[in-house]
Short mmCIF file of N, CA, C and O in Angstrom, two decimals:
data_model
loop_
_atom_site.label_atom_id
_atom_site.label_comp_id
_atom_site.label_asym_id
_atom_site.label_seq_id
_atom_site.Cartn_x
_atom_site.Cartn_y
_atom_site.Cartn_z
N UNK Z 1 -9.98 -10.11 22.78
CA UNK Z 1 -9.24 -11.19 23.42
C UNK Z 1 -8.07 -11.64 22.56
O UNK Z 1 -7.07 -11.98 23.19
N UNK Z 2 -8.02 -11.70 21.34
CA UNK Z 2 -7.27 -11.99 20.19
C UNK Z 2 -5.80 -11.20 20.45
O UNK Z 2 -4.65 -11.62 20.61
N UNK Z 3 -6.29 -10.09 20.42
CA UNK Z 3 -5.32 -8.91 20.51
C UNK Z 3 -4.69 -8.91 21.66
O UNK Z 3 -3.68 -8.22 21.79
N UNK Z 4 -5.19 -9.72 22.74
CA UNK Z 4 -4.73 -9.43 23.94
C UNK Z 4 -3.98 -10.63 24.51
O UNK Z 4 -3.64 -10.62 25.69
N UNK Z 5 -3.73 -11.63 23.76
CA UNK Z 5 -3.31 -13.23 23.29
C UNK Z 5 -1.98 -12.54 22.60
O UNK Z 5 -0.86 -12.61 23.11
N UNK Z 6 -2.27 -11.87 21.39
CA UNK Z 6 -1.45 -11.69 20.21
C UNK Z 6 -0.10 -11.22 20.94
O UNK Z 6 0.91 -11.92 21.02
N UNK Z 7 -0.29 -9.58 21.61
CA UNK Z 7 0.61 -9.02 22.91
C UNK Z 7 1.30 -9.74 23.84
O UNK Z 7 2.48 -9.52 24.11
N UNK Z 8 0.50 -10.77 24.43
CA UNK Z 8 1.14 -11.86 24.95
C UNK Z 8 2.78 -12.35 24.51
O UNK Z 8 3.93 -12.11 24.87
N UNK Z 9 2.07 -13.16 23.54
CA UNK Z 9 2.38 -13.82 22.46
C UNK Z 9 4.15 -13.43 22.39
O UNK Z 9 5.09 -14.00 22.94
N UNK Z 10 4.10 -11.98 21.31
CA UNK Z 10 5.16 -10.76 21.31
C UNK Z 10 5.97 -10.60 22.36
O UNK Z 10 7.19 -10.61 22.16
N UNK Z 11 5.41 -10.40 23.76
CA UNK Z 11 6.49 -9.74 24.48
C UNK Z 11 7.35 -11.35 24.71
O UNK Z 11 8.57 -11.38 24.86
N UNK Z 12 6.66 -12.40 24.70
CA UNK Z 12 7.20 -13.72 25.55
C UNK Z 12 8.77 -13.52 24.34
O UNK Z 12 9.80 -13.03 24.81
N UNK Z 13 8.72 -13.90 23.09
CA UNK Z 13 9.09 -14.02 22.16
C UNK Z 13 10.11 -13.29 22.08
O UNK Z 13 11.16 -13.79 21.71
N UNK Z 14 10.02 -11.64 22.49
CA UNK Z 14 10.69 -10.66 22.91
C UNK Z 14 12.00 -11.07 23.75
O UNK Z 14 13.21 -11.10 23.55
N UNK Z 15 11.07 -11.38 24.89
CA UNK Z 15 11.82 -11.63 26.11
C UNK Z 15 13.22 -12.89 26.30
O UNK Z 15 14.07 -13.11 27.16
N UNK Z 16 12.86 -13.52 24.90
CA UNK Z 16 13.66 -14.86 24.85
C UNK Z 16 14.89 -14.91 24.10
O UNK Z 16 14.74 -15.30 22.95
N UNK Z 17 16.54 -14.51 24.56
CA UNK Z 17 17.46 -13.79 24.32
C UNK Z 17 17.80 -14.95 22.86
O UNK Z 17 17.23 -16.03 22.75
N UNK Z 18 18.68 -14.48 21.98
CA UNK Z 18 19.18 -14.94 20.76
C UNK Z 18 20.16 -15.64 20.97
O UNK Z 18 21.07 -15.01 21.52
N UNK Z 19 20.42 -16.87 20.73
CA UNK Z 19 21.17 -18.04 20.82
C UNK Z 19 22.55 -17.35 20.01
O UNK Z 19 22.52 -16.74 18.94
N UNK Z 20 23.31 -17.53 20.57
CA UNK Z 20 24.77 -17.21 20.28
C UNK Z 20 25.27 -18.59 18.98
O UNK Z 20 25.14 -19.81 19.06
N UNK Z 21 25.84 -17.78 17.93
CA UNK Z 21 26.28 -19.08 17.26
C UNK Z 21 27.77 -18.75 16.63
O UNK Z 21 28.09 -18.26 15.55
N UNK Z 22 28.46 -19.16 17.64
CA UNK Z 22 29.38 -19.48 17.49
C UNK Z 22 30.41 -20.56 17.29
O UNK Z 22 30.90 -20.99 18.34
N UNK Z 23 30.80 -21.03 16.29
CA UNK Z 23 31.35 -22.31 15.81
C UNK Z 23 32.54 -22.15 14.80
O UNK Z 23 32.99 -21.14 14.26
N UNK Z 24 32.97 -23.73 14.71
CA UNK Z 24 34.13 -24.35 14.13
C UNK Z 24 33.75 -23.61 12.57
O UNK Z 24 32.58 -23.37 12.32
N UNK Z 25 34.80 -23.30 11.63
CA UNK Z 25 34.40 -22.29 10.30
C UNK Z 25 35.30 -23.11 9.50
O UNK Z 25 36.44 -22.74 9.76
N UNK Z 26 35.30 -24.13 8.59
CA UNK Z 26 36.50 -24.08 7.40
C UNK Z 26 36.68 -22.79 6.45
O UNK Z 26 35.89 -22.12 5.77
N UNK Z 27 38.42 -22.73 6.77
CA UNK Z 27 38.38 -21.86 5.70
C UNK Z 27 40.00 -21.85 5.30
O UNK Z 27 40.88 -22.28 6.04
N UNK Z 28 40.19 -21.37 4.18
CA UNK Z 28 41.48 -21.35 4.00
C UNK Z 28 42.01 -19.96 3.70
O UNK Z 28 41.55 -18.97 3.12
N UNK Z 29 43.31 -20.28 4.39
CA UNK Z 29 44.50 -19.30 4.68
C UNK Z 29 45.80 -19.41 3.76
O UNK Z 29 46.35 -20.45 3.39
N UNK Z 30 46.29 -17.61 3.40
CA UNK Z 30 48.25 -18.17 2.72
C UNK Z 30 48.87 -18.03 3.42
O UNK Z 30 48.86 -17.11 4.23
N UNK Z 31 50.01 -19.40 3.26
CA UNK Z 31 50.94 -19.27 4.09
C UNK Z 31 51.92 -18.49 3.50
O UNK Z 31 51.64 -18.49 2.31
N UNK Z 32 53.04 -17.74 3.70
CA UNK Z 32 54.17 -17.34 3.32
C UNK Z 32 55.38 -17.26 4.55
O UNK Z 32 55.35 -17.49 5.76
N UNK Z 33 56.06 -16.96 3.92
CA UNK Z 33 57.44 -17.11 4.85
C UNK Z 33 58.97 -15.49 4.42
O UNK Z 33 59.80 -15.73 3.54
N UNK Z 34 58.99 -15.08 4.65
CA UNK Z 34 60.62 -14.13 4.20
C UNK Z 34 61.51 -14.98 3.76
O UNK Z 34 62.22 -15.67 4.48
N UNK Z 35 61.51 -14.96 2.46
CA UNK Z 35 63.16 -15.75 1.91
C UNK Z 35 62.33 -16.78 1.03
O UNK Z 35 62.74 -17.01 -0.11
N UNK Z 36 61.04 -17.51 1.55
CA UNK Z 36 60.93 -18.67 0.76
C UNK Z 36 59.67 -17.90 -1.27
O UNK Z 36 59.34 -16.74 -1.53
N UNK Z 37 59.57 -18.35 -1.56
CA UNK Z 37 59.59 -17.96 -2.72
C UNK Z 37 57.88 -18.06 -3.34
O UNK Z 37 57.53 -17.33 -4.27
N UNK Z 38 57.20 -18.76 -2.87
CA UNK Z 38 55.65 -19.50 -3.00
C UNK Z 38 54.90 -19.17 -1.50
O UNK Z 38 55.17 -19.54 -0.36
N UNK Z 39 53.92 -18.37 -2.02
CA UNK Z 39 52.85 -18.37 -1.01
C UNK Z 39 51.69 -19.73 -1.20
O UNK Z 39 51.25 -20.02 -2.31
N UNK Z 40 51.33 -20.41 -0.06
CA UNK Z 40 50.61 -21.80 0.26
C UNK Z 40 49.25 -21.97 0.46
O UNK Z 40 49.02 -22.26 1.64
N UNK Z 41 48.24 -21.89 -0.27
CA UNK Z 41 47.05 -22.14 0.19
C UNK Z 41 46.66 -23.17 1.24
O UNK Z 41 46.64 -24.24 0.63
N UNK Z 42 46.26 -23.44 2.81
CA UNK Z 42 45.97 -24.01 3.45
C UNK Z 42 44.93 -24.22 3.94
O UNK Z 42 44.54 -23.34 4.70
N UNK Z 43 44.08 -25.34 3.75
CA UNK Z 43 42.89 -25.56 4.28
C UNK Z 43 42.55 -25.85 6.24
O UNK Z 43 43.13 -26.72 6.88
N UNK Z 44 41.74 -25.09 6.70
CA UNK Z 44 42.57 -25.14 8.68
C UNK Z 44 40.94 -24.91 9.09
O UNK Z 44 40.03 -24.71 8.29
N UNK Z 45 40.80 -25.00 10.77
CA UNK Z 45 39.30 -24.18 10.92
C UNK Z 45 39.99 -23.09 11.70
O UNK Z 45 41.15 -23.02 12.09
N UNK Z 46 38.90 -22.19 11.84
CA UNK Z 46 38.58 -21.29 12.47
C UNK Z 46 37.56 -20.98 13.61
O UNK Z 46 36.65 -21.80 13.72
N UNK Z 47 37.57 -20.13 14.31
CA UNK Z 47 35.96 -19.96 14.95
C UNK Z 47 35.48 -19.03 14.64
O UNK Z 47 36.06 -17.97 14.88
N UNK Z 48 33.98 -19.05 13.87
CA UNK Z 48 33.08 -17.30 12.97
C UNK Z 48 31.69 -17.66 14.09
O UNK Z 48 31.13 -18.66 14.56
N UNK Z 49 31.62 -16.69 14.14
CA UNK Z 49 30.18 -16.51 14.30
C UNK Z 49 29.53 -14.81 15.56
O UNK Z 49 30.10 -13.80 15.98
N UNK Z 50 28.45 -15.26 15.66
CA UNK Z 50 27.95 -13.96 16.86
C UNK Z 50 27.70 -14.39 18.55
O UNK Z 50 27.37 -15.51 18.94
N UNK Z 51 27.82 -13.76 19.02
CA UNK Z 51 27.87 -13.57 20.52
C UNK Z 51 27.24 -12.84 21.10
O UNK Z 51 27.73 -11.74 21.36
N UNK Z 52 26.45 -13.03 21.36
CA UNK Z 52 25.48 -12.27 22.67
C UNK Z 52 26.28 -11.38 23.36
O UNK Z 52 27.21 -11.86 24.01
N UNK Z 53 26.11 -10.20 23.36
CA UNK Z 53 26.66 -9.17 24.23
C UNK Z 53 26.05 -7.69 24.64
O UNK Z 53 26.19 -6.65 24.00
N UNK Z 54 25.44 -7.84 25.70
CA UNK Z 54 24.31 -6.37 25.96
C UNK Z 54 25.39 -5.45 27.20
O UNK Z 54 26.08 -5.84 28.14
N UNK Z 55 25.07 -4.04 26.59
CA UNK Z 55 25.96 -2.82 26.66
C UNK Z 55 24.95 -2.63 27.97
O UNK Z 55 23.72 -2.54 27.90
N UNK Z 56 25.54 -2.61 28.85
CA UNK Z 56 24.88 -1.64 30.21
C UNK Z 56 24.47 -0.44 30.00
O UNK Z 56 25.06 0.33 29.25
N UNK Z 57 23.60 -0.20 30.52
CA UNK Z 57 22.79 1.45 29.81
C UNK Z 57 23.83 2.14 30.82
O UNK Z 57 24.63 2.90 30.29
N UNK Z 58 23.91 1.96 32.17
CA UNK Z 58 25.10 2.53 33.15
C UNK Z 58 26.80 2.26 32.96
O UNK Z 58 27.37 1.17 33.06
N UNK Z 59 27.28 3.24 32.74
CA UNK Z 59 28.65 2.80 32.48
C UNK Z 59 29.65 2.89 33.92
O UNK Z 59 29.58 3.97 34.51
N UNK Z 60 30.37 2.04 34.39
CA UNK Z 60 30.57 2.50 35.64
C UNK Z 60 32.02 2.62 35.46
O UNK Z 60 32.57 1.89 34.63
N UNK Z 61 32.94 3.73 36.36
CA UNK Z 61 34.30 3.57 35.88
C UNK Z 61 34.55 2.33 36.89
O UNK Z 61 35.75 2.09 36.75
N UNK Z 62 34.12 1.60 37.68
CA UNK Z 62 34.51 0.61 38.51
C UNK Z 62 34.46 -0.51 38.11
O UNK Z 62 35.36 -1.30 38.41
N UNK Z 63 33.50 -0.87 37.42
CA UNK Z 63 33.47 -2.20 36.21
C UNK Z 63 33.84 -1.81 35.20
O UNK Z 63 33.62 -0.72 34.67
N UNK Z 64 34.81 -3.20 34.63
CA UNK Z 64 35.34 -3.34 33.60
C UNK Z 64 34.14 -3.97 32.05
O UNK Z 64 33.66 -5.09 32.18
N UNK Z 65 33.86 -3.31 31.00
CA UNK Z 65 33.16 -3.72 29.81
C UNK Z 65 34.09 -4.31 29.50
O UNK Z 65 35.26 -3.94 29.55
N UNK Z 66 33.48 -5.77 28.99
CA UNK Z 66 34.11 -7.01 27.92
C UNK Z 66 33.36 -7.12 26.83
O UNK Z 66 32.45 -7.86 27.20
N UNK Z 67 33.13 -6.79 25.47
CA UNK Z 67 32.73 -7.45 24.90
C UNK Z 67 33.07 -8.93 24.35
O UNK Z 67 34.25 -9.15 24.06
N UNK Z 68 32.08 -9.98 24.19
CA UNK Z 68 32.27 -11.18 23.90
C UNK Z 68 32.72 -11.45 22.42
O UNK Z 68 32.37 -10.59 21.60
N UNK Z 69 33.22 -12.19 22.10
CA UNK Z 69 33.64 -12.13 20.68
C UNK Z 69 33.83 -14.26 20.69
O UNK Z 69 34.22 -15.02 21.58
N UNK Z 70 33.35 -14.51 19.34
CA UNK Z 70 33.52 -15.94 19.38
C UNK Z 70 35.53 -16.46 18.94
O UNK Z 70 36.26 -16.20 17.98
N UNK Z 71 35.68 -17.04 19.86
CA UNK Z 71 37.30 -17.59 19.72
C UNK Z 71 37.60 -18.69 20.24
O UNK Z 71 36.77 -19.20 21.00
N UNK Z 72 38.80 -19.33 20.00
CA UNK Z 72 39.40 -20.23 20.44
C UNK Z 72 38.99 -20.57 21.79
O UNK Z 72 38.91 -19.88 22.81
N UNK Z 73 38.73 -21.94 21.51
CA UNK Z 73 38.73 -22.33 23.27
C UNK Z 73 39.42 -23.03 23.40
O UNK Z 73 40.08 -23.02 24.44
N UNK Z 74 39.71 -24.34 22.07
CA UNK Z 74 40.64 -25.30 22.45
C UNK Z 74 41.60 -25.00 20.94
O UNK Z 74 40.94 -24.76 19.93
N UNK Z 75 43.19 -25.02 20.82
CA UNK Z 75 43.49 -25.03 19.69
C UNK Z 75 44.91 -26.14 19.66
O UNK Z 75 45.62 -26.57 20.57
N UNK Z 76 44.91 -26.41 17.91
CA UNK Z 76 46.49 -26.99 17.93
C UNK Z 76 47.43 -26.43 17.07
O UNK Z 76 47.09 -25.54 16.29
N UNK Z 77 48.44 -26.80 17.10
CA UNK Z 77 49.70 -26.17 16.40
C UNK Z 77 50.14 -26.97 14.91
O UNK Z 77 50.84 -27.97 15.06
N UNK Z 78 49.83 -26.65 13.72
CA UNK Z 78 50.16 -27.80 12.53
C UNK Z 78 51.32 -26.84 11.77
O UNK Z 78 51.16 -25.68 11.39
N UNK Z 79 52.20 -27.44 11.68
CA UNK Z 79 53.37 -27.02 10.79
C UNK Z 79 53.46 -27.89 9.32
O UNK Z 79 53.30 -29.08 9.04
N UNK Z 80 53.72 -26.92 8.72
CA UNK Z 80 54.00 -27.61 7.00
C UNK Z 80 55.47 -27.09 6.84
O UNK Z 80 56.14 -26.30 7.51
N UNK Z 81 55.65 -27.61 6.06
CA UNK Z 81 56.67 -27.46 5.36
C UNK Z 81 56.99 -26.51 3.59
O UNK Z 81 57.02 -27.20 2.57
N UNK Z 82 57.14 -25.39 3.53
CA UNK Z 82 57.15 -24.47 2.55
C UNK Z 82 58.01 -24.97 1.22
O UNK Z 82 59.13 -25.47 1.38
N UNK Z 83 57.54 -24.83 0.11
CA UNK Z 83 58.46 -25.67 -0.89
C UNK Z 83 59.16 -24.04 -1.40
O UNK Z 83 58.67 -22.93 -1.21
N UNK Z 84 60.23 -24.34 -1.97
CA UNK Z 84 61.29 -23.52 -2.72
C UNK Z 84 62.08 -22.63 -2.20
O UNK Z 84 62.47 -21.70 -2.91
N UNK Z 85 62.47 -22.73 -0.89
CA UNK Z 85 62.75 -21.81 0.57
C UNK Z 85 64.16 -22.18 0.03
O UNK Z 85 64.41 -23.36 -0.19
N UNK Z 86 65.15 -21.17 -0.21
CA UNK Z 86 66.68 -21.23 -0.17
C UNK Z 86 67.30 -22.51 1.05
O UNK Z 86 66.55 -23.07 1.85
N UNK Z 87 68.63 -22.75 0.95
CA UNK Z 87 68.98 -23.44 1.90
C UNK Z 87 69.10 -22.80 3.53
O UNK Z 87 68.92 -23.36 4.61
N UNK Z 88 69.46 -21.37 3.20
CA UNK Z 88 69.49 -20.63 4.18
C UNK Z 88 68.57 -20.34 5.52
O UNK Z 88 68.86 -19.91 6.64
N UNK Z 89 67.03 -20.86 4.77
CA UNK Z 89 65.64 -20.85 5.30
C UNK Z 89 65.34 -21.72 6.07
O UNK Z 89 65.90 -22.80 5.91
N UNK Z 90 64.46 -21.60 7.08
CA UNK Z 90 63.91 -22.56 7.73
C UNK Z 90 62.60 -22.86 6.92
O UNK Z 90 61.62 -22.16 7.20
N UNK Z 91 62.52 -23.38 6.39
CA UNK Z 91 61.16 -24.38 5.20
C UNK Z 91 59.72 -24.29 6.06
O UNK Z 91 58.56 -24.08 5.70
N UNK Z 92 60.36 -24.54 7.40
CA UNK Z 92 58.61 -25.11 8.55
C UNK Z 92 58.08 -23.68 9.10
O UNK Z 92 58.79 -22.75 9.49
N UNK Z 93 56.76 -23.73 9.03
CA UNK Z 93 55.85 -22.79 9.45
C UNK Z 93 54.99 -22.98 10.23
O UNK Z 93 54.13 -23.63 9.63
N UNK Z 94 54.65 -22.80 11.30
CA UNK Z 94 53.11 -23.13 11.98
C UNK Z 94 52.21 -22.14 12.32
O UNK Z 94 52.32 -20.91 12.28
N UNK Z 95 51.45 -22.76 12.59
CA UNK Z 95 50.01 -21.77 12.99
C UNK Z 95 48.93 -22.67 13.43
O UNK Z 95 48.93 -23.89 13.31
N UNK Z 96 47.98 -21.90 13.96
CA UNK Z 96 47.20 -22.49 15.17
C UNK Z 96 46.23 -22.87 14.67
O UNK Z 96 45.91 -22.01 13.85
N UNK Z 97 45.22 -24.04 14.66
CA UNK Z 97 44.21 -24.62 14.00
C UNK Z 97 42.90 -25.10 15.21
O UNK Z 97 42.89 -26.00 16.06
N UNK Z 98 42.04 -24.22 14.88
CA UNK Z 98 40.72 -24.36 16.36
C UNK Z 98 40.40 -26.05 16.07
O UNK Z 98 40.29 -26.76 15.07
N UNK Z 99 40.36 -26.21 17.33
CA UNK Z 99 39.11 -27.42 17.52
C UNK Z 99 38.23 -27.13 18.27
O UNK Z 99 37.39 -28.00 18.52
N UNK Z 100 38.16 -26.18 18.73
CA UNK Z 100 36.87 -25.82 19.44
C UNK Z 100 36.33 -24.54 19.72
O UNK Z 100 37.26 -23.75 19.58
N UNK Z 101 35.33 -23.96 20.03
CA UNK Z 101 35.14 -22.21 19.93
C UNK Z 101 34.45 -21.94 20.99
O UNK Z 101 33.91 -22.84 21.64
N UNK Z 102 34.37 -20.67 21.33
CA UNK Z 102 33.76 -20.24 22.84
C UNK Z 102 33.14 -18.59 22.71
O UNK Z 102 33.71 -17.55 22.39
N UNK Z 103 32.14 -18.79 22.99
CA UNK Z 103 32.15 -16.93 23.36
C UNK Z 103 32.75 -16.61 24.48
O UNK Z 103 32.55 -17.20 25.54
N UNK Z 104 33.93 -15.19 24.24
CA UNK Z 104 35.19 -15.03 25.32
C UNK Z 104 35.42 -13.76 24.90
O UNK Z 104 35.08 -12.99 24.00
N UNK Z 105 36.20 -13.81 25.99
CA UNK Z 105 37.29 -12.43 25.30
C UNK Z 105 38.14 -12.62 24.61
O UNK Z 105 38.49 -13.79 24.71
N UNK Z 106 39.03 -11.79 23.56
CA UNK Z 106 39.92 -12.15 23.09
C UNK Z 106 40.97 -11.50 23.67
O UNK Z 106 41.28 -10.43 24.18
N UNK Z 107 41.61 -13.19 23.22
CA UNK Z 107 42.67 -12.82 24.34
C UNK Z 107 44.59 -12.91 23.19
O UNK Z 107 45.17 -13.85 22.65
N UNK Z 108 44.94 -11.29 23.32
CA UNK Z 108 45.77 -10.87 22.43
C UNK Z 108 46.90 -11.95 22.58
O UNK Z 108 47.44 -12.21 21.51
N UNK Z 109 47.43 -12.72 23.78
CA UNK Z 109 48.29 -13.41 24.32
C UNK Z 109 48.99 -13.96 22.88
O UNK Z 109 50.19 -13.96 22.59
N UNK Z 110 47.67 -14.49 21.95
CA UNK Z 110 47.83 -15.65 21.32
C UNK Z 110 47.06 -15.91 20.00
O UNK Z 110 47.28 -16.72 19.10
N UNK Z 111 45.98 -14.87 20.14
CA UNK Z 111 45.09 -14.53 18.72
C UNK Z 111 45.74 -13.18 18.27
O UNK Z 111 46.74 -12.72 18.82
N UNK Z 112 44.92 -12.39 16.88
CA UNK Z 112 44.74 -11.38 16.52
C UNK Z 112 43.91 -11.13 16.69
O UNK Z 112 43.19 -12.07 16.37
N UNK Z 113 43.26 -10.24 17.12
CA UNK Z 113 41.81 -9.83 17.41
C UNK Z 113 41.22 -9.28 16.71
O UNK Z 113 40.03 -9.03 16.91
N UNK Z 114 42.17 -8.77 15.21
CA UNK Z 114 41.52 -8.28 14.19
C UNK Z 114 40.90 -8.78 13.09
O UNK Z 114 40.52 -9.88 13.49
N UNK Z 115 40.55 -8.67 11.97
CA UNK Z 115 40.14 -9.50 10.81
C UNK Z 115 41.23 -10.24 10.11
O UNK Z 115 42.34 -9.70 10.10
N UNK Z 116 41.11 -11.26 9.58
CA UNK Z 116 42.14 -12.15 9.08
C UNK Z 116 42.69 -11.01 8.20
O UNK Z 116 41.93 -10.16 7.74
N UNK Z 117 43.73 -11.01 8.01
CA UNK Z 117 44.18 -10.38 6.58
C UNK Z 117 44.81 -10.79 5.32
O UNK Z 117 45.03 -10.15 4.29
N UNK Z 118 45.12 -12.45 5.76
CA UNK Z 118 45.44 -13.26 4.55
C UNK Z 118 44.58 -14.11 4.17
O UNK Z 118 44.05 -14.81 5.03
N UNK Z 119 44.26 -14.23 2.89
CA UNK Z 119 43.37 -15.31 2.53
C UNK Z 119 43.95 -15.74 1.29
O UNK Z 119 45.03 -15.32 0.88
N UNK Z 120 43.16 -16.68 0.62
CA UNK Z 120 44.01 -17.30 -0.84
C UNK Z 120 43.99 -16.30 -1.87
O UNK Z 120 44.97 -16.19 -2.61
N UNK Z 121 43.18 -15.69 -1.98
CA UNK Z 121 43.59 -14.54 -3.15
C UNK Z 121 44.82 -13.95 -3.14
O UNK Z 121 45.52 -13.57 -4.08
N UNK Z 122 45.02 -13.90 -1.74
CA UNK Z 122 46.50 -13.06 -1.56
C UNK Z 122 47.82 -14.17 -2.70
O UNK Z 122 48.59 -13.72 -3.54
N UNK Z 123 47.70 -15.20 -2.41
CA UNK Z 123 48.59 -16.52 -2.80
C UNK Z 123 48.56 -16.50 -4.10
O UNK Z 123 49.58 -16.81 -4.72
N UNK Z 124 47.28 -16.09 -4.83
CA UNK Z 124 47.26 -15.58 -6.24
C UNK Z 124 47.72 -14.69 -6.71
O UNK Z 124 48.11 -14.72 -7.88
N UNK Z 125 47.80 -13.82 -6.08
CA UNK Z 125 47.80 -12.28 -6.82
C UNK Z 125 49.39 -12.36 -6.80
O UNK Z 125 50.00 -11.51 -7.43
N UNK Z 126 50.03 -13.27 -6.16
CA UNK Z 126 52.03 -13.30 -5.93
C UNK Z 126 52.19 -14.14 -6.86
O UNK Z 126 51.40 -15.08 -6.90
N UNK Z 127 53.33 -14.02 -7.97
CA UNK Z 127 54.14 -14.55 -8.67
C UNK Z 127 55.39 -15.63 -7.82
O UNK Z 127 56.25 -15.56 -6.94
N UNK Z 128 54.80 -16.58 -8.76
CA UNK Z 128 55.32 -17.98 -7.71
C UNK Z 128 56.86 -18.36 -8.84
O UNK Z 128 57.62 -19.28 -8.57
#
């Protein structure tokens, strides 16, 4: 009877899909600019996390596959201002800062869909 409780037990547990966690991430980013002279460490959020997404064992050419990926749902625009930029330069920079995250598609319109590729080490490793 134990064993047959235990099986129970397993498949229920089984059966009960994995909570998606996808959320707001601090992290910081370099800023740089062409012409200005100092790359910027910036503290901003992001959205990290996993997303539930099951592959159809049938592939159909009539439906379209999405995988889900966690991103922007709501975002804003913060501009700084770059120090040591010639006169010639425009000094202001922006970029997009999440306030909120979604499992979605990504949508190229307005993200990268790839891995960040700047981070603060980068801001180090440049002679300021």
């Amino acid at each position: 009877m134990a064993s047959v409780l235990f099986c129970f037990v397993l498949l229920c547990w089984a059966a009960v899909p994995c909570n998606a966690s996808c959320a707001l991430e601090n992290i910081t980013i370099g800023i740089e600019k062409d012409g200005c002279r100092n790359c910027v460490p910036v503290n901003t959020t992001s959205c990290a996390g996993v997303c539930l997404t099951q592959a159809e064992v049938y592939k159909s050419s009539i439906s379209l596959y999405t995988q889900l990926v966690c991103t922007f749902k709501e975002i804003a625009y913060v501009t700084v201002q770059l120090p040591n930029c010639p006169e010639h330069v425009d000094p202001f920079y922006t970029y997009p800062m999440a306030l909120s995250c979604q499992c979605g598609q990504c949508d190229t319109d307005y993200t990268d869909c790839g891995t960040l590729s700047l981070g603060p080490s980068d801001c180090s490793s440049q002679e300021n």
